[in-house]
């Protein structure tokens, strides 16, 4: 049987990690938007940055869900 | 004028030096017409304003509970679809309510904590958001939270609007500012003159969009009026809207037909 406080700690850490990742992705999306704007005449760059931003928004969404699930699990344990 | 100052001015070569119209024209041709162009995805609106562009201050107004915030939220969702993630200052609606009003949470940015009546703080947050996330679109709900009403509102509004417009032009932002009207709900002749302290607001803004619910037409219907748009020269263009799935969209003949069939 796993110690509940250990599990809580695990969920807390995964929450923190996911939040860190979200922050990193948001900053990277900002950078991609800047590149897209700077090279607006270069369609390949525009398309590539668009694709990266799209992937990053999807990732942020799934990380947000991950945090919500971890919080829910932590609540059940307490 | 002292000789030294005269000499300095005569040799001045700063970014803000005086240049000829020809030099300015060449400079302008080197840079793109606009840094960003975003669509509202409301077809008639996009047609009359030819997209929203950087450097513009757009005012959204209308009576209370008539869809100002809903219109701003609709635009937000449609900008996000184009991968432009706006920065929001939602003073009117608390953050919890504001975020959960969206049918699906879009990726937007907002201050973790709001400060009212603090223009320098707002300007700092706008720059912070731009440097961190490259946000070029800003929504402010609403004007009367940006200054201290206890002071002289007319002078304060003039200063706030001018600062916002300067910010939009100098740094390439699109700023949407929500404002209340002075007149009551029952007034059918709303125009930009109904905006509280209208002269300052309309003088400095690039466009005024007035919105009003039209329950006589349909339960979820609203009327959007582009009062004026400086760049395109459009005046008093009316666009019929309807709320579908929690957001506004243009009322199309198809919806009109469905409604008639229902009736």
Tab-separated table of C-alpha atoms in Angstrom:
chain	number	residue	atom	x	y	z
A	1	UNK	CA	0.000	0.000	0.000
A	2	UNK	CA	1.433	3.362	-1.074
A	3	UNK	CA	1.637	6.039	1.575
A	4	UNK	CA	-1.112	8.667	0.777
A	5	UNK	CA	1.150	11.561	1.723
A	6	UNK	CA	3.745	10.252	-0.716
A	7	UNK	CA	1.102	10.123	-3.423
A	8	UNK	CA	0.012	13.643	-2.560
A	9	UNK	CA	3.611	14.764	-2.887
A	10	UNK	CA	3.831	13.041	-6.260
A	11	UNK	CA	0.705	14.832	-7.520
A	12	UNK	CA	1.921	18.170	-6.175
A	13	UNK	CA	5.232	17.786	-7.961
A	14	UNK	CA	3.610	16.774	-11.237
A	15	UNK	CA	1.345	19.830	-10.923
A	16	UNK	CA	4.342	22.090	-10.436
A	17	UNK	CA	6.157	20.507	-13.357
A	18	UNK	CA	3.133	20.909	-15.623
A	19	UNK	CA	2.762	24.555	-14.599
A	20	UNK	CA	6.440	25.166	-15.376
A	21	UNK	CA	5.923	23.558	-18.788
A	22	UNK	CA	2.883	25.745	-19.470
A	23	UNK	CA	4.898	28.855	-18.638
A	24	UNK	CA	7.705	27.755	-20.921
A	25	UNK	CA	5.277	26.996	-23.767
A	26	UNK	CA	3.576	30.390	-23.406
A	27	UNK	CA	6.920	32.185	-23.663
A	28	UNK	CA	7.861	30.057	-26.655
A	29	UNK	CA	4.548	30.882	-28.331
A	30	UNK	CA	5.383	34.558	-27.847
A	31	UNK	CA	8.730	33.982	-29.528
A	32	UNK	CA	7.051	32.131	-32.406
A	33	UNK	CA	4.566	35.004	-32.826
A	34	UNK	CA	7.486	37.430	-32.976
A	35	UNK	CA	9.279	35.319	-35.602
A	36	UNK	CA	6.047	34.998	-37.621
A	37	UNK	CA	5.641	38.762	-37.547
A	38	UNK	CA	9.293	39.496	-38.407
A	39	UNK	CA	9.304	37.135	-41.373
A	40	UNK	CA	5.729	37.809	-42.503
A	41	UNK	CA	6.828	37.698	-46.173
A	42	UNK	CA	8.329	34.228	-45.868
A	43	UNK	CA	5.396	31.821	-46.120
A	44	UNK	CA	7.428	28.821	-44.991
A	45	UNK	CA	8.389	30.530	-41.738
A	46	UNK	CA	4.815	31.739	-41.265
A	47	UNK	CA	3.408	28.238	-41.771
A	48	UNK	CA	6.022	26.619	-39.559
A	49	UNK	CA	5.484	29.062	-36.683
A	50	UNK	CA	1.721	28.635	-37.063
A	51	UNK	CA	2.065	24.866	-36.782
A	52	UNK	CA	4.312	25.201	-33.714
A	53	UNK	CA	1.894	27.632	-32.039
A	54	UNK	CA	-0.986	25.261	-32.785
A	55	UNK	CA	0.850	22.306	-31.234
A	56	UNK	CA	1.848	24.374	-28.234
A	57	UNK	CA	-1.736	25.515	-27.561
A	58	UNK	CA	-2.863	21.884	-27.670
A	59	UNK	CA	-0.084	20.955	-25.258
A	60	UNK	CA	-1.052	23.780	-22.885
A	61	UNK	CA	-4.617	22.528	-22.935
A	62	UNK	CA	-3.644	18.964	-22.077
A	63	UNK	CA	-1.237	20.153	-19.363
A	64	UNK	CA	-4.032	22.243	-17.840
A	65	UNK	CA	-6.224	19.128	-17.772
A	66	UNK	CA	-3.358	17.198	-16.213
A	67	UNK	CA	-3.107	19.773	-13.405
A	68	UNK	CA	-6.855	19.679	-12.823
A	69	UNK	CA	-6.775	15.875	-12.611
A	70	UNK	CA	-3.834	15.943	-10.210
A	71	UNK	CA	-5.666	18.442	-8.007
A	72	UNK	CA	-8.735	16.289	-8.038
A	73	UNK	CA	-6.725	13.227	-7.082
A	74	UNK	CA	-4.985	15.144	-4.286
A	75	UNK	CA	-8.354	16.273	-2.924
A	76	UNK	CA	-9.565	12.661	-2.811
A	77	UNK	CA	-6.491	11.639	-0.863
A	78	UNK	CA	-6.795	14.354	1.763
B	1	UNK	CA	19.129	80.821	-28.672
B	2	UNK	CA	22.555	79.987	-27.204
B	3	UNK	CA	25.099	79.166	-29.877
B	4	UNK	CA	25.789	75.665	-28.507
B	5	UNK	CA	22.086	74.719	-28.534
B	6	UNK	CA	21.746	76.095	-32.047
B	7	UNK	CA	24.682	73.978	-33.205
B	8	UNK	CA	23.246	70.855	-31.522
B	9	UNK	CA	19.875	71.319	-33.200
B	10	UNK	CA	21.412	72.011	-36.584
B	11	UNK	CA	23.316	68.711	-36.388
B	12	UNK	CA	20.533	66.734	-34.700
B	13	UNK	CA	20.204	63.186	-36.080
B	14	UNK	CA	17.879	61.432	-33.606
B	15	UNK	CA	14.977	59.115	-34.541
B	16	UNK	CA	12.559	62.011	-34.189
B	17	UNK	CA	14.521	64.435	-36.403
B	18	UNK	CA	12.637	66.436	-39.022
B	19	UNK	CA	12.623	64.809	-42.444
B	20	UNK	CA	11.011	65.621	-45.798
B	21	UNK	CA	7.816	64.024	-47.097
B	22	UNK	CA	9.901	62.198	-49.745
B	23	UNK	CA	12.199	60.716	-47.147
B	24	UNK	CA	9.171	59.785	-45.037
B	25	UNK	CA	7.470	58.187	-48.040
B	26	UNK	CA	10.564	56.076	-48.760
B	27	UNK	CA	10.738	55.087	-45.102
B	28	UNK	CA	7.086	54.041	-45.097
B	29	UNK	CA	7.475	52.009	-48.279
B	30	UNK	CA	10.244	50.014	-46.611
B	31	UNK	CA	7.978	48.909	-43.783
B	32	UNK	CA	4.740	46.916	-44.189
B	33	UNK	CA	1.340	48.688	-44.210
B	34	UNK	CA	0.470	47.057	-40.944
B	35	UNK	CA	2.184	44.736	-38.513
B	36	UNK	CA	-0.954	42.737	-37.897
B	37	UNK	CA	-4.380	42.415	-39.496
B	38	UNK	CA	-7.008	40.363	-37.737
B	39	UNK	CA	-10.514	39.471	-38.764
B	40	UNK	CA	-13.557	39.568	-36.528
B	41	UNK	CA	-15.108	36.640	-38.460
B	42	UNK	CA	-18.283	38.711	-38.591
B	43	UNK	CA	-18.338	39.004	-42.409
B	44	UNK	CA	-20.100	42.377	-42.763
B	45	UNK	CA	-17.903	43.911	-40.086
B	46	UNK	CA	-14.730	42.638	-41.739
B	47	UNK	CA	-15.971	44.022	-45.019
B	48	UNK	CA	-16.598	47.535	-43.728
B	49	UNK	CA	-13.536	47.910	-41.530
B	50	UNK	CA	-11.174	45.867	-43.724
B	51	UNK	CA	-9.872	43.967	-40.681
B	52	UNK	CA	-8.567	45.384	-37.427
B	53	UNK	CA	-5.011	46.702	-37.701
B	54	UNK	CA	-2.269	47.732	-35.325
B	55	UNK	CA	-2.297	51.323	-34.135
B	56	UNK	CA	-6.068	51.357	-33.768
B	57	UNK	CA	-8.133	52.263	-30.735
B	58	UNK	CA	-11.584	50.718	-31.083
B	59	UNK	CA	-14.402	51.672	-28.732
B	60	UNK	CA	-17.188	49.196	-27.980
B	61	UNK	CA	-20.194	50.790	-26.335
B	62	UNK	CA	-23.854	50.210	-25.593
B	63	UNK	CA	-26.237	50.137	-22.655
B	64	UNK	CA	-25.586	47.874	-19.686
B	65	UNK	CA	-26.427	44.169	-20.239
B	66	UNK	CA	-26.699	44.658	-23.995
B	67	UNK	CA	-23.724	42.602	-25.112
B	68	UNK	CA	-20.574	44.759	-24.950
B	69	UNK	CA	-18.594	42.129	-23.066
B	70	UNK	CA	-20.136	39.358	-25.163
B	71	UNK	CA	-19.034	41.106	-28.359
B	72	UNK	CA	-15.534	41.565	-26.922
B	73	UNK	CA	-15.457	37.897	-25.929
B	74	UNK	CA	-16.625	36.859	-29.398
B	75	UNK	CA	-13.847	38.910	-30.964
B	76	UNK	CA	-11.382	37.379	-28.492
B	77	UNK	CA	-12.324	33.829	-29.492
B	78	UNK	CA	-12.120	34.714	-33.170
B	79	UNK	CA	-8.695	36.354	-32.740
B	80	UNK	CA	-7.448	33.294	-30.878
B	81	UNK	CA	-8.590	31.182	-33.842
B	82	UNK	CA	-6.147	33.288	-35.887
B	83	UNK	CA	-3.447	32.709	-33.265
B	84	UNK	CA	-3.539	36.201	-31.825
B	85	UNK	CA	-3.850	35.799	-28.077
B	86	UNK	CA	-5.175	38.991	-26.473
B	87	UNK	CA	-4.391	40.586	-23.139
B	88	UNK	CA	-7.509	41.315	-21.063
B	89	UNK	CA	-8.179	43.810	-18.306
B	90	UNK	CA	-11.589	42.722	-17.034
B	91	UNK	CA	-12.576	45.160	-14.304
B	92	UNK	CA	-16.312	44.915	-14.899
B	93	UNK	CA	-16.665	41.153	-14.479
B	94	UNK	CA	-14.677	39.170	-11.852
B	95	UNK	CA	-12.034	36.842	-13.341
B	96	UNK	CA	-13.896	33.641	-12.398
B	97	UNK	CA	-17.151	34.782	-14.021
B	98	UNK	CA	-15.332	36.300	-16.983
B	99	UNK	CA	-13.395	33.129	-17.843
B	100	UNK	CA	-16.327	30.773	-17.329
B	101	UNK	CA	-18.523	32.891	-19.596
B	102	UNK	CA	-16.528	31.624	-22.563
B	103	UNK	CA	-18.138	28.480	-24.029
B	104	UNK	CA	-14.616	27.002	-24.166
B	105	UNK	CA	-11.679	28.569	-22.360
B	106	UNK	CA	-9.482	30.333	-24.943
B	107	UNK	CA	-5.806	31.040	-24.383
B	108	UNK	CA	-5.660	34.690	-23.357
B	109	UNK	CA	-3.514	36.660	-20.940
B	110	UNK	CA	-4.620	38.694	-17.949
B	111	UNK	CA	-2.995	40.241	-14.860
B	112	UNK	CA	-2.954	37.885	-11.841
B	113	UNK	CA	-4.272	40.826	-9.838
B	114	UNK	CA	-5.967	43.983	-11.097
B	115	UNK	CA	-5.245	47.543	-10.092
B	116	UNK	CA	-7.874	50.150	-10.891
B	117	UNK	CA	-7.296	53.828	-11.651
B	118	UNK	CA	-3.629	53.296	-12.454
B	119	UNK	CA	-2.682	54.096	-16.039
B	120	UNK	CA	1.108	53.729	-15.523
B	121	UNK	CA	0.471	50.250	-14.067
B	122	UNK	CA	-1.698	49.330	-17.074
B	123	UNK	CA	0.967	50.561	-19.495
B	124	UNK	CA	3.596	48.484	-17.663
B	125	UNK	CA	1.424	45.348	-17.822
B	126	UNK	CA	0.794	45.884	-21.552
B	127	UNK	CA	4.549	46.125	-22.170
B	128	UNK	CA	5.220	43.154	-19.859
B	129	UNK	CA	2.715	41.022	-21.746
B	130	UNK	CA	4.178	42.091	-25.092
B	131	UNK	CA	7.733	41.253	-24.052
B	132	UNK	CA	6.762	37.902	-22.540
B	133	UNK	CA	4.042	36.690	-24.900
B	134	UNK	CA	4.112	39.111	-27.831
B	135	UNK	CA	0.478	40.146	-27.244
B	136	UNK	CA	-0.609	42.839	-29.671
B	137	UNK	CA	-4.339	42.945	-28.921
B	138	UNK	CA	-5.670	44.453	-25.695
B	139	UNK	CA	-9.182	44.527	-24.283
B	140	UNK	CA	-10.155	46.886	-21.461
B	141	UNK	CA	-13.486	46.494	-19.739
B	142	UNK	CA	-14.117	49.309	-19.058
B	143	UNK	CA	-12.995	52.929	-19.441
B	144	UNK	CA	-14.237	54.236	-16.101
B	145	UNK	CA	-11.926	51.880	-14.200
B	146	UNK	CA	-8.887	53.452	-15.808
B	147	UNK	CA	-9.006	56.758	-13.986
B	148	UNK	CA	-10.086	58.258	-10.708
B	149	UNK	CA	-13.701	59.465	-10.990
B	150	UNK	CA	-13.188	61.671	-7.945
B	151	UNK	CA	-10.939	63.910	-10.019
B	152	UNK	CA	-12.141	65.870	-13.031
B	153	UNK	CA	-13.547	63.041	-15.233
B	154	UNK	CA	-13.494	65.051	-18.460
B	155	UNK	CA	-9.813	65.908	-18.206
B	156	UNK	CA	-8.911	62.435	-16.928
B	157	UNK	CA	-10.785	60.694	-19.774
B	158	UNK	CA	-9.097	62.891	-22.356
B	159	UNK	CA	-5.684	62.018	-20.955
B	160	UNK	CA	-6.405	58.291	-20.676
B	161	UNK	CA	-7.777	58.000	-24.208
B	162	UNK	CA	-4.842	59.976	-25.633
B	163	UNK	CA	-2.339	57.789	-23.777
B	164	UNK	CA	-4.015	54.640	-25.075
B	165	UNK	CA	-4.064	55.932	-28.631
B	166	UNK	CA	-0.382	56.938	-28.422
B	167	UNK	CA	0.471	53.506	-27.047
B	168	UNK	CA	-1.424	51.808	-29.878
B	169	UNK	CA	0.288	53.888	-32.562
B	170	UNK	CA	3.830	53.905	-31.160
B	171	UNK	CA	4.035	50.257	-30.199
B	172	UNK	CA	1.698	48.664	-32.753
B	173	UNK	CA	-1.154	47.496	-30.542
B	174	UNK	CA	-4.867	47.139	-31.259
B	175	UNK	CA	-6.736	48.385	-28.203
B	176	UNK	CA	-10.420	47.644	-27.599
B	177	UNK	CA	-11.955	49.886	-24.989
B	178	UNK	CA	-15.408	49.190	-23.581
B	179	UNK	CA	-17.466	52.212	-22.482
B	180	UNK	CA	-20.880	52.712	-20.949
B	181	UNK	CA	-23.580	54.921	-22.414
B	182	UNK	CA	-25.352	57.690	-20.556
B	183	UNK	CA	-28.794	56.847	-21.882
B	184	UNK	CA	-31.231	54.252	-20.668
B	185	UNK	CA	-32.086	50.846	-22.024
B	186	UNK	CA	-35.194	51.942	-23.846
B	187	UNK	CA	-33.456	54.427	-26.105
B	188	UNK	CA	-33.591	53.234	-29.692
B	189	UNK	CA	-31.520	56.048	-31.132
B	190	UNK	CA	-28.204	55.137	-29.628
B	191	UNK	CA	-25.191	56.650	-31.298
B	192	UNK	CA	-21.630	57.401	-30.270
B	193	UNK	CA	-23.004	60.605	-28.774
B	194	UNK	CA	-24.652	58.399	-26.131
B	195	UNK	CA	-21.247	57.347	-24.814
B	196	UNK	CA	-20.450	58.825	-21.441
B	197	UNK	CA	-18.063	61.763	-21.975
B	198	UNK	CA	-18.454	61.078	-25.703
B	199	UNK	CA	-16.513	63.983	-27.165
B	200	UNK	CA	-13.167	62.769	-25.801
B	201	UNK	CA	-13.861	59.135	-26.569
B	202	UNK	CA	-14.936	59.609	-30.163
B	203	UNK	CA	-12.348	62.285	-30.991
B	204	UNK	CA	-9.403	60.044	-30.248
B	205	UNK	CA	-10.740	56.618	-31.224
B	206	UNK	CA	-10.476	55.089	-34.693
B	207	UNK	CA	-13.849	53.454	-34.596
B	208	UNK	CA	-16.893	53.235	-32.360
B	209	UNK	CA	-18.974	50.036	-32.350
B	210	UNK	CA	-22.343	50.325	-30.613
B	211	UNK	CA	-24.215	47.203	-29.611
B	212	UNK	CA	-27.782	46.819	-28.419
B	213	UNK	CA	-29.963	43.775	-27.887
B	214	UNK	CA	-33.029	43.573	-30.113
B	215	UNK	CA	-35.477	41.259	-28.330
B	216	UNK	CA	-38.225	42.445	-30.689
B	217	UNK	CA	-36.376	40.708	-33.540
B	218	UNK	CA	-35.422	37.519	-31.706
B	219	UNK	CA	-34.631	36.459	-28.175
B	220	UNK	CA	-30.881	36.258	-28.721
B	221	UNK	CA	-30.569	38.969	-31.345
B	222	UNK	CA	-28.489	42.129	-31.161
B	223	UNK	CA	-27.752	45.033	-33.463
B	224	UNK	CA	-24.195	46.207	-34.037
B	225	UNK	CA	-23.665	49.673	-35.464
B	226	UNK	CA	-20.306	50.792	-36.784
B	227	UNK	CA	-20.740	54.456	-35.921
B	228	UNK	CA	-17.655	55.480	-37.836
B	229	UNK	CA	-14.367	54.071	-38.939
B	230	UNK	CA	-11.616	56.551	-39.676
B	231	UNK	CA	-9.471	54.391	-41.961
B	232	UNK	CA	-12.283	53.137	-44.197
B	233	UNK	CA	-14.586	56.142	-43.855
B	234	UNK	CA	-17.596	53.960	-43.066
B	235	UNK	CA	-20.470	55.634	-41.232
B	236	UNK	CA	-23.441	54.166	-39.382
B	237	UNK	CA	-23.307	50.673	-40.832
B	238	UNK	CA	-25.781	48.312	-39.153
B	239	UNK	CA	-25.022	44.598	-38.728
B	240	UNK	CA	-27.541	42.168	-37.273
B	241	UNK	CA	-26.132	39.620	-34.861
B	242	UNK	CA	-27.402	36.586	-33.014
B	243	UNK	CA	-26.051	34.716	-30.008
B	244	UNK	CA	-25.323	31.102	-30.891
B	245	UNK	CA	-23.560	28.683	-28.527
B	246	UNK	CA	-22.574	31.461	-26.179
B	247	UNK	CA	-21.010	33.748	-28.788
B	248	UNK	CA	-22.233	36.304	-31.296
B	249	UNK	CA	-22.316	35.743	-35.017
B	250	UNK	CA	-23.836	37.547	-37.961
B	251	UNK	CA	-27.484	36.778	-38.573
B	252	UNK	CA	-27.656	35.150	-41.979
B	253	UNK	CA	-30.732	34.797	-44.220
B	254	UNK	CA	-30.732	31.083	-43.321
B	255	UNK	CA	-31.214	31.880	-39.631
B	256	UNK	CA	-33.820	34.425	-40.571
B	257	UNK	CA	-35.697	31.721	-42.489
B	258	UNK	CA	-35.449	29.246	-39.610
B	259	UNK	CA	-36.847	31.840	-37.263
B	260	UNK	CA	-39.759	32.574	-39.597
B	261	UNK	CA	-40.476	28.837	-39.948
B	262	UNK	CA	-40.551	28.586	-36.187
B	263	UNK	CA	-42.959	31.435	-35.843
